[in-house]
Tab-separated table of C-alpha atoms in Angstrom:
chain	number	residue	atom	x	y	z
P	1	UNK	CA	-104.472	-118.681	2.921
P	2	UNK	CA	-102.165	-119.216	-0.150
P	3	UNK	CA	-100.031	-116.394	-1.527
P	4	UNK	CA	-102.336	-115.695	-4.391
P	5	UNK	CA	-105.350	-115.229	-2.000
P	6	UNK	CA	-103.359	-113.055	0.252
P	7	UNK	CA	-102.337	-110.779	-2.612
P	8	UNK	CA	-105.898	-110.411	-3.814
P	9	UNK	CA	-107.041	-109.591	-0.216
P	10	UNK	CA	-104.304	-106.883	0.122
P	11	UNK	CA	-105.219	-105.472	-3.237
P	12	UNK	CA	-108.742	-105.205	-2.125
P	13	UNK	CA	-107.805	-103.434	1.002
P	14	UNK	CA	-105.760	-101.002	-0.925
P	15	UNK	CA	-108.781	-100.333	-3.263
P	16	UNK	CA	-111.054	-99.668	-0.338
P	17	UNK	CA	-108.666	-97.165	1.137
P	18	UNK	CA	-108.491	-95.251	-2.146
P	19	UNK	CA	-112.229	-95.099	-2.526
P	20	UNK	CA	-112.688	-94.058	1.097
P	21	UNK	CA	-110.335	-91.134	0.753
P	22	UNK	CA	-111.202	-89.704	-2.686
P	23	UNK	CA	-113.014	-86.309	-2.208
P	24	UNK	CA	-116.264	-85.631	-3.843
P	25	UNK	CA	-116.335	-83.012	-6.617
P	26	UNK	CA	-116.128	-79.542	-5.012
P	27	UNK	CA	-115.640	-80.958	-1.512
P	28	UNK	CA	-112.567	-80.582	0.706
P	29	UNK	CA	-112.015	-83.368	3.167
P	30	UNK	CA	-110.572	-82.510	6.599
P	31	UNK	CA	-109.174	-84.866	9.187
P	32	UNK	CA	-111.849	-86.175	11.532
P	33	UNK	CA	-114.748	-85.059	9.259
P	34	UNK	CA	-117.133	-87.490	7.494
P	35	UNK	CA	-116.597	-87.987	3.766
P	36	UNK	CA	-120.040	-86.425	3.065
P	37	UNK	CA	-122.571	-84.442	5.033
P	38	UNK	CA	-125.353	-86.103	6.764
P	39	UNK	CA	-128.739	-86.012	5.014
P	40	UNK	CA	-130.694	-82.834	5.543
P	41	UNK	CA	-127.760	-80.871	6.876
P	42	UNK	CA	-125.900	-77.916	5.306
P	43	UNK	CA	-122.199	-77.445	5.023
P	44	UNK	CA	-120.944	-74.858	7.652
P	45	UNK	CA	-120.075	-71.514	6.109
P	46	UNK	CA	-118.063	-70.076	8.981
P	47	UNK	CA	-115.163	-71.107	11.171
P	48	UNK	CA	-115.905	-71.811	14.813
P	49	UNK	CA	-115.925	-68.492	16.714
P	50	UNK	CA	-115.628	-66.385	13.507
P	51	UNK	CA	-118.594	-64.497	12.047
P	52	UNK	CA	-117.290	-64.014	8.521
P	53	UNK	CA	-117.253	-66.737	5.875
P	54	UNK	CA	-114.064	-68.343	4.786
P	55	UNK	CA	-112.703	-66.662	1.682
P	56	UNK	CA	-112.475	-68.528	-1.574
P	57	UNK	CA	-115.373	-70.896	-0.729
P	58	UNK	CA	-112.998	-73.489	0.872
P	59	UNK	CA	-113.282	-74.736	4.428
P	60	UNK	CA	-110.359	-74.999	6.759
P	61	UNK	CA	-110.369	-76.235	10.347
P	62	UNK	CA	-107.981	-74.065	12.362
P	63	UNK	CA	-108.890	-74.227	16.013
P	64	UNK	CA	-105.859	-72.121	16.944
P	65	UNK	CA	-106.933	-69.307	14.556
P	66	UNK	CA	-110.481	-69.452	15.938
P	67	UNK	CA	-109.237	-69.214	19.510
P	68	UNK	CA	-106.972	-66.171	18.735
P	69	UNK	CA	-109.919	-64.443	17.029
P	70	UNK	CA	-112.171	-65.078	19.962
P	71	UNK	CA	-109.480	-63.781	22.357
P	72	UNK	CA	-109.061	-60.614	20.300
P	73	UNK	CA	-112.787	-60.024	20.118
P	74	UNK	CA	-113.083	-60.462	23.835
P	75	UNK	CA	-110.399	-57.919	24.424
P	76	UNK	CA	-111.879	-55.308	21.995
P	77	UNK	CA	-115.341	-56.113	20.997
P	78	UNK	CA	-116.138	-53.008	18.929
P	79	UNK	CA	-112.490	-52.362	17.862
P	80	UNK	CA	-112.289	-48.907	19.440
P	81	UNK	CA	-109.123	-49.828	21.270
P	82	UNK	CA	-107.435	-51.106	18.141
P	83	UNK	CA	-108.515	-48.029	16.171
P	84	UNK	CA	-107.131	-45.614	18.807
P	85	UNK	CA	-103.772	-47.553	18.870
P	86	UNK	CA	-103.493	-47.459	15.095
P	87	UNK	CA	-104.453	-43.755	14.973
P	88	UNK	CA	-101.825	-42.930	17.659
P	89	UNK	CA	-99.086	-44.882	15.812
P	90	UNK	CA	-99.648	-43.035	12.583
P	91	UNK	CA	-99.827	-39.644	14.356
P	92	UNK	CA	-96.599	-40.544	16.153
P	93	UNK	CA	-94.923	-41.365	12.897
P	94	UNK	CA	-96.082	-38.205	11.185
P	95	UNK	CA	-95.085	-36.087	14.195
P	96	UNK	CA	-97.137	-33.201	12.888
P	97	UNK	CA	-96.494	-30.992	15.920
P	98	UNK	CA	-92.799	-30.691	14.934
P	99	UNK	CA	-92.849	-31.341	11.216
P	100	UNK	CA	-96.340	-30.056	9.973
P	101	UNK	CA	-96.812	-33.362	8.088
P	102	UNK	CA	-100.290	-34.909	7.783
P	103	UNK	CA	-100.117	-37.263	4.838
P	104	UNK	CA	-98.579	-40.736	4.489
P	105	UNK	CA	-96.908	-39.532	1.168
P	106	UNK	CA	-94.933	-36.989	3.144
P	107	UNK	CA	-93.058	-39.727	5.078
P	108	UNK	CA	-89.569	-40.900	4.089
P	109	UNK	CA	-89.277	-44.508	2.878
P	110	UNK	CA	-87.422	-45.585	6.006
P	111	UNK	CA	-90.274	-44.034	8.167
P	112	UNK	CA	-92.877	-45.993	6.325
P	113	UNK	CA	-90.967	-49.140	7.005
P	114	UNK	CA	-90.966	-48.245	10.734
P	115	UNK	CA	-94.766	-47.871	10.822
P	116	UNK	CA	-95.250	-51.549	11.230
P	117	UNK	CA	-93.119	-51.596	14.462
P	118	UNK	CA	-95.101	-48.684	15.922
P	119	UNK	CA	-98.428	-50.288	15.162
P	120	UNK	CA	-97.202	-53.535	16.651
P	121	UNK	CA	-96.079	-51.864	19.838
P	122	UNK	CA	-99.271	-49.751	20.164
P	123	UNK	CA	-101.587	-52.780	19.797
P	124	UNK	CA	-99.605	-54.709	22.381
P	125	UNK	CA	-99.962	-51.880	24.836
P	126	UNK	CA	-103.648	-51.150	24.433
P	127	UNK	CA	-104.666	-54.859	24.338
P	128	UNK	CA	-101.984	-55.848	26.897
P	129	UNK	CA	-100.725	-58.684	24.604
P	130	UNK	CA	-97.901	-60.838	25.902
P	131	UNK	CA	-94.672	-61.192	23.916
P	132	UNK	CA	-94.468	-64.191	21.634
P	133	UNK	CA	-91.869	-66.964	21.887
P	134	UNK	CA	-90.571	-66.452	18.307
P	135	UNK	CA	-93.049	-63.930	16.977
P	136	UNK	CA	-94.574	-60.652	18.169
P	137	UNK	CA	-97.399	-61.789	20.428
P	138	UNK	CA	-98.765	-64.751	22.333
P	139	UNK	CA	-102.572	-64.756	22.101
P	140	UNK	CA	-104.689	-67.641	23.391
P	141	UNK	CA	-101.453	-69.616	23.687
P	142	UNK	CA	-100.442	-69.199	20.095
P	143	UNK	CA	-97.597	-67.316	18.575
P	144	UNK	CA	-98.883	-64.507	16.322
P	145	UNK	CA	-96.945	-62.090	14.084
P	146	UNK	CA	-98.323	-58.592	13.409
P	147	UNK	CA	-97.972	-57.218	9.871
P	148	UNK	CA	-99.034	-53.665	8.928
P	149	UNK	CA	-99.589	-52.209	5.441
P	150	UNK	CA	-100.859	-48.778	4.448
P	151	UNK	CA	-102.457	-50.475	1.368
P	152	UNK	CA	-105.029	-53.279	1.751
P	153	UNK	CA	-103.266	-56.519	0.547
P	154	UNK	CA	-99.749	-55.032	0.719
P	155	UNK	CA	-98.396	-57.182	3.621
P	156	UNK	CA	-95.043	-58.810	3.169
P	157	UNK	CA	-94.537	-62.128	4.960
P	158	UNK	CA	-91.018	-63.091	6.208
P	159	UNK	CA	-89.745	-66.729	6.086
P	160	UNK	CA	-89.833	-67.053	9.837
P	161	UNK	CA	-93.622	-66.631	9.738
P	162	UNK	CA	-94.233	-69.593	7.418
P	163	UNK	CA	-96.987	-71.772	8.833
P	164	UNK	CA	-97.652	-69.257	11.612
P	165	UNK	CA	-100.643	-67.070	12.431
P	166	UNK	CA	-100.568	-63.500	11.279
P	167	UNK	CA	-102.528	-60.486	12.502
P	168	UNK	CA	-102.898	-58.330	9.408
P	169	UNK	CA	-103.484	-54.602	10.017
P	170	UNK	CA	-104.168	-51.898	7.436
P	171	UNK	CA	-104.999	-48.247	7.826
P	172	UNK	CA	-105.308	-45.272	5.402
P	173	UNK	CA	-106.008	-41.643	6.250
P	174	UNK	CA	-106.953	-41.069	2.578
P	175	UNK	CA	-109.713	-43.704	2.867
P	176	UNK	CA	-110.523	-42.891	6.428
P	177	UNK	CA	-110.608	-46.558	7.392
P	178	UNK	CA	-108.754	-49.395	8.950
P	179	UNK	CA	-108.897	-53.152	8.887
P	180	UNK	CA	-107.592	-56.065	10.866
P	181	UNK	CA	-107.813	-59.841	10.144
P	182	UNK	CA	-106.148	-63.236	10.803
P	183	UNK	CA	-104.608	-65.748	8.374
P	184	UNK	CA	-102.219	-68.563	8.504
P	185	UNK	CA	-99.188	-68.135	6.351
P	186	UNK	CA	-99.338	-71.533	4.615
P	187	UNK	CA	-97.843	-72.139	1.179
P	188	UNK	CA	-101.259	-72.051	-0.630
P	189	UNK	CA	-101.820	-68.484	0.619
P	190	UNK	CA	-98.475	-66.981	-0.464
P	191	UNK	CA	-97.002	-65.888	-3.686
P	192	UNK	CA	-94.348	-68.322	-5.069
P	193	UNK	CA	-91.624	-65.599	-5.512
P	194	UNK	CA	-90.333	-63.236	-2.748
P	195	UNK	CA	-88.265	-60.098	-2.603
P	196	UNK	CA	-84.552	-59.991	-1.976
P	197	UNK	CA	-85.311	-60.532	1.694
P	198	UNK	CA	-87.318	-63.588	0.835
P	199	UNK	CA	-90.538	-61.980	1.958
P	200	UNK	CA	-93.642	-62.982	0.188
P	201	UNK	CA	-97.031	-61.370	-0.432
P	202	UNK	CA	-100.438	-62.898	-0.171
P	203	UNK	CA	-101.583	-64.470	-3.428
P	204	UNK	CA	-105.176	-64.150	-4.669
P	205	UNK	CA	-106.290	-67.100	-2.617
P	206	UNK	CA	-104.570	-65.762	0.463
P	207	UNK	CA	-106.258	-62.350	0.097
P	208	UNK	CA	-109.699	-64.009	-0.032
P	209	UNK	CA	-108.855	-66.324	2.913
P	210	UNK	CA	-108.280	-63.436	5.433
P	211	UNK	CA	-110.607	-63.861	8.339
P	212	UNK	CA	-111.584	-60.209	9.096
P	213	UNK	CA	-112.123	-59.109	12.654
P	214	UNK	CA	-112.807	-55.559	11.391
P	215	UNK	CA	-112.881	-54.488	7.782
P	216	UNK	CA	-112.905	-50.882	6.524
P	217	UNK	CA	-113.924	-49.615	9.946
P	218	UNK	CA	-113.865	-45.822	10.360
P	219	UNK	CA	-110.420	-44.257	11.295
P	220	UNK	CA	-110.527	-40.976	13.341
P	221	UNK	CA	-110.892	-38.309	10.765
P	222	UNK	CA	-107.975	-36.195	9.655
P	223	UNK	CA	-109.575	-32.841	8.845
P	224	UNK	CA	-106.477	-31.655	6.849
P	225	UNK	CA	-106.969	-34.510	4.362
P	226	UNK	CA	-110.777	-33.849	4.025
P	227	UNK	CA	-110.155	-30.145	3.323
P	228	UNK	CA	-109.415	-29.169	-0.301
P	229	UNK	CA	-105.746	-28.559	-0.925
P	230	UNK	CA	-106.222	-24.872	-1.518
P	231	UNK	CA	-107.815	-24.533	1.993
P	232	UNK	CA	-104.984	-26.342	3.680
P	233	UNK	CA	-102.474	-24.246	1.762
P	234	UNK	CA	-104.256	-21.061	3.000
P	235	UNK	CA	-104.011	-22.249	6.593
P	236	UNK	CA	-100.286	-23.021	6.423
P	237	UNK	CA	-99.519	-19.858	4.604
P	238	UNK	CA	-100.110	-17.794	7.813
P	239	UNK	CA	-97.017	-16.967	9.847
P	240	UNK	CA	-98.045	-17.641	13.500
P	241	UNK	CA	-99.382	-20.752	15.154
P	242	UNK	CA	-102.340	-18.862	16.600
P	243	UNK	CA	-103.312	-17.390	13.210
P	244	UNK	CA	-103.073	-20.861	11.609
P	245	UNK	CA	-105.307	-22.560	14.335
P	246	UNK	CA	-107.916	-19.763	14.071
P	247	UNK	CA	-107.895	-20.156	10.240
P	248	UNK	CA	-108.220	-24.018	10.656
P	249	UNK	CA	-111.558	-23.548	12.595
P	250	UNK	CA	-112.735	-20.889	10.255
P	251	UNK	CA	-112.230	-23.215	7.205
P	252	UNK	CA	-112.943	-26.654	8.724
P	253	UNK	CA	-116.416	-25.773	10.008
P	254	UNK	CA	-118.800	-28.674	10.879
P	255	UNK	CA	-115.894	-31.150	10.682
P	256	UNK	CA	-114.347	-33.111	13.478
P	257	UNK	CA	-110.900	-31.643	14.298
P	258	UNK	CA	-108.580	-33.684	16.479
P	259	UNK	CA	-105.997	-32.394	18.940
P	260	UNK	CA	-103.334	-33.915	16.609
P	261	UNK	CA	-104.589	-31.788	13.723
P	262	UNK	CA	-104.438	-28.654	16.091
P	263	UNK	CA	-100.956	-29.535	17.003
P	264	UNK	CA	-99.878	-30.090	13.317
P	265	UNK	CA	-101.244	-26.697	12.382
P	266	UNK	CA	-99.894	-24.836	15.497
P	267	UNK	CA	-96.424	-26.507	15.487
P	268	UNK	CA	-96.025	-25.311	19.093
P	269	UNK	CA	-95.692	-27.016	22.513
P	270	UNK	CA	-98.688	-25.021	23.852
P	271	UNK	CA	-100.989	-25.829	20.928
P	272	UNK	CA	-104.115	-26.336	23.091
P	273	UNK	CA	-103.777	-22.778	24.384
P	274	UNK	CA	-104.449	-21.684	20.730
P	275	UNK	CA	-107.921	-23.116	20.997
P	276	UNK	CA	-109.126	-21.982	24.406
P	277	UNK	CA	-110.765	-18.778	25.605
P	278	UNK	CA	-108.359	-16.022	26.730
P	279	UNK	CA	-106.955	-15.086	23.367
P	280	UNK	CA	-107.312	-18.418	21.483
P	281	UNK	CA	-109.383	-19.294	18.540
P	282	UNK	CA	-112.558	-19.298	20.588
P	283	UNK	CA	-112.097	-15.587	21.350
P	284	UNK	CA	-110.777	-14.648	17.990
P	285	UNK	CA	-113.669	-16.215	15.992
P	286	UNK	CA	-116.449	-15.205	18.372
P	287	UNK	CA	-116.964	-11.871	16.600
P	288	UNK	CA	-117.631	-13.769	13.422
P	289	UNK	CA	-120.313	-15.913	15.119
P	290	UNK	CA	-118.174	-19.055	15.138
P	291	UNK	CA	-118.282	-21.263	18.234
P	292	UNK	CA	-115.969	-24.163	18.870
P	293	UNK	CA	-117.613	-27.151	20.545
P	294	UNK	CA	-115.303	-29.432	22.467
P	295	UNK	CA	-115.564	-32.849	24.101
P	296	UNK	CA	-117.452	-31.574	27.098
P	297	UNK	CA	-120.731	-33.365	27.669
P	298	UNK	CA	-122.635	-30.049	27.417
P	299	UNK	CA	-120.841	-29.202	24.097
P	300	UNK	CA	-121.604	-32.588	22.731
P	301	UNK	CA	-125.331	-32.165	23.421
P	302	UNK	CA	-125.401	-28.722	21.889
P	303	UNK	CA	-123.621	-29.920	18.773
P	304	UNK	CA	-126.061	-32.873	18.418
P	305	UNK	CA	-129.111	-30.674	18.886
P	306	UNK	CA	-127.935	-28.548	16.030
P	307	UNK	CA	-127.386	-31.599	13.787
P	308	UNK	CA	-123.654	-31.361	13.851
P	309	UNK	CA	-121.243	-34.341	14.182
P	310	UNK	CA	-120.696	-34.934	17.855
P	311	UNK	CA	-117.075	-34.276	18.930
P	312	UNK	CA	-115.461	-37.267	20.503
P	313	UNK	CA	-112.669	-37.431	22.985
P	314	UNK	CA	-109.904	-34.943	22.118
P	315	UNK	CA	-111.986	-33.493	19.213
P	316	UNK	CA	-113.582	-30.138	18.316
P	317	UNK	CA	-116.350	-29.029	15.878
P	318	UNK	CA	-116.663	-25.408	14.821
P	319	UNK	CA	-119.801	-23.745	13.254
P	320	UNK	CA	-121.176	-20.298	12.658
P	321	UNK	CA	-124.412	-19.534	14.409
P	322	UNK	CA	-127.189	-17.014	13.840
P	323	UNK	CA	-130.078	-15.908	15.923
P	324	UNK	CA	-133.131	-17.798	14.777
P	325	UNK	CA	-135.460	-14.810	15.094
P	326	UNK	CA	-133.233	-12.721	12.745
P	327	UNK	CA	-132.982	-15.553	10.294
P	328	UNK	CA	-136.736	-15.989	10.089
P	329	UNK	CA	-137.103	-12.179	9.734
P	330	UNK	CA	-134.712	-12.173	6.837
P	331	UNK	CA	-136.366	-15.017	4.899
P	332	UNK	CA	-139.774	-13.519	5.550
P	333	UNK	CA	-143.242	-14.397	4.101
P	334	UNK	CA	-144.512	-17.955	3.859
P	335	UNK	CA	-141.025	-19.418	4.362
P	336	UNK	CA	-140.857	-17.755	7.751
P	337	UNK	CA	-144.301	-19.046	8.623
P	338	UNK	CA	-143.411	-22.603	7.707
P	339	UNK	CA	-140.150	-22.396	9.531
P	340	UNK	CA	-141.896	-20.947	12.639
P	341	UNK	CA	-144.379	-23.829	12.639
P	342	UNK	CA	-141.539	-26.394	12.911
P	343	UNK	CA	-139.357	-24.255	14.957
P	344	UNK	CA	-141.462	-24.461	18.109
P	345	UNK	CA	-140.468	-28.069	18.567
P	346	UNK	CA	-136.766	-27.079	18.336
P	347	UNK	CA	-137.097	-24.429	20.910
P	348	UNK	CA	-139.536	-26.114	23.092
P	349	UNK	CA	-136.955	-28.225	24.871
P	350	UNK	CA	-134.833	-25.260	25.716
P	351	UNK	CA	-133.368	-25.314	29.272
P	352	UNK	CA	-133.340	-21.626	29.634
P	353	UNK	CA	-130.377	-19.282	29.151
P	354	UNK	CA	-127.240	-21.136	28.746
P	355	UNK	CA	-128.888	-24.498	28.383
P	356	UNK	CA	-129.171	-26.739	25.344
P	357	UNK	CA	-132.364	-27.093	23.473
P	358	UNK	CA	-133.480	-30.446	22.048
P	359	UNK	CA	-133.356	-30.891	18.258
P	360	UNK	CA	-136.774	-30.228	16.861
P	361	UNK	CA	-138.442	-33.435	15.772
P	362	UNK	CA	-141.193	-31.814	13.794
P	363	UNK	CA	-140.822	-30.465	10.298
P	364	UNK	CA	-142.080	-27.224	9.013
P	365	UNK	CA	-145.665	-26.590	7.789
P	366	UNK	CA	-144.854	-28.347	4.576
P	367	UNK	CA	-144.292	-31.625	6.407
P	368	UNK	CA	-140.891	-32.261	4.733
P	369	UNK	CA	-137.483	-32.930	6.138
P	370	UNK	CA	-136.330	-31.227	9.387
P	371	UNK	CA	-134.783	-27.960	8.153
P	372	UNK	CA	-132.014	-25.944	9.876
P	373	UNK	CA	-134.725	-23.688	11.374
P	374	UNK	CA	-136.144	-26.619	13.351
P	375	UNK	CA	-132.776	-27.343	14.987
P	376	UNK	CA	-131.971	-24.677	17.555
P	377	UNK	CA	-130.300	-24.190	20.942
P	378	UNK	CA	-130.984	-21.733	23.689
P	379	UNK	CA	-128.001	-19.719	24.628
P	380	UNK	CA	-127.675	-16.382	26.309
P	381	UNK	CA	-131.416	-16.140	26.363
P	382	UNK	CA	-131.997	-16.545	22.615
P	383	UNK	CA	-132.498	-19.408	20.174
P	384	UNK	CA	-129.634	-19.998	17.773
P	385	UNK	CA	-129.429	-22.051	14.464
P	386	UNK	CA	-126.623	-22.937	12.160
P	387	UNK	CA	-125.913	-19.959	9.964
P	388	UNK	CA	-126.309	-20.165	6.217
P	389	UNK	CA	-124.066	-18.292	3.678
P	390	UNK	CA	-126.567	-15.420	3.349
P	391	UNK	CA	-127.344	-15.029	7.070
P	392	UNK	CA	-125.838	-11.845	8.741
P	393	UNK	CA	-122.723	-12.047	10.865
P	394	UNK	CA	-123.134	-11.440	14.591
P	395	UNK	CA	-121.235	-12.089	17.722
P	396	UNK	CA	-121.478	-15.780	18.878
P	397	UNK	CA	-123.151	-16.639	22.134
P	398	UNK	CA	-121.144	-17.935	25.048
P	399	UNK	CA	-121.167	-21.729	25.589
P	400	UNK	CA	-122.141	-22.833	29.101
P	401	UNK	CA	-119.290	-24.295	31.208
């Protein structure tokens, strides 16, 4: 072959390579993937092992990220362990038992900076994650850095994490939610400019490229944030820990109240004593008809039968009760007859004195929604319902133990 022919052949080869590697409009080519999908097949919309679509409409092949996601899901399928770890880290930071603090805004700037370390340690403990070689964790054989932010999208990525996998965690008591997701800190996902420590935030593409494990999942409720400010002020205005705890359960009725909230209000080492019988809030509020359901199995059944939120581990729910017969006698007339027709279902499941009755499934005579008259429990030989504002006050029944 003469030099001219060899030159033309080489040019042809270069031309073929350029045509072969030119992506189609709107298509992102990946190593090892065909240049166009086979006929009759659709483009995949999720990464292997991930349930959520890739943000921004672009496809990325990251087997390492998929393996880490699968490992984390296997360790904590419903996210309950991660949620408990995050809740515990925030509570430790607030230290309400000794400070009376219950809001993120009450923390000092340096304490907020320390939140990420506490969350990192708490997650490693509950999920039993191994230390990383250069970053926080080793998960599925990959180094993973943990980053926490109180605000969704507020993570700051250090230079040493460039190109690495990140576990992004966010939680907010104000929103009552938490999130956790994975992303690789590649240049395309990061803002061009950093702060004085050369840490960079996710850009718009990066924020949409997060592969969420859990997004806006419920965070254990902080009753002090859910209550109006005037109610919280009235609680903390009282001088003794016992008075404050009793006032908490008086004002936060039908809400989940955690042990941490009790500790924050009591600000004493023996804060649980301020709830129990024997002089605690249960005794002090009994005369007003208020009962405090705890995390005992029996208490949980009673609360559910009344239509209340079920207290979880380490939680309480208070509510004022009234005798059903007296409530029906007060309302009188046709309303009483209608309530009585539906009420039989509520009381029919009663287990006798001291036992919990099943929640009434039938509505009143009108066939409408289940009313509060239909949901009753049998305690101390009588049927009890949730008291309304106009119902008379009377001593509360004893809860079975």
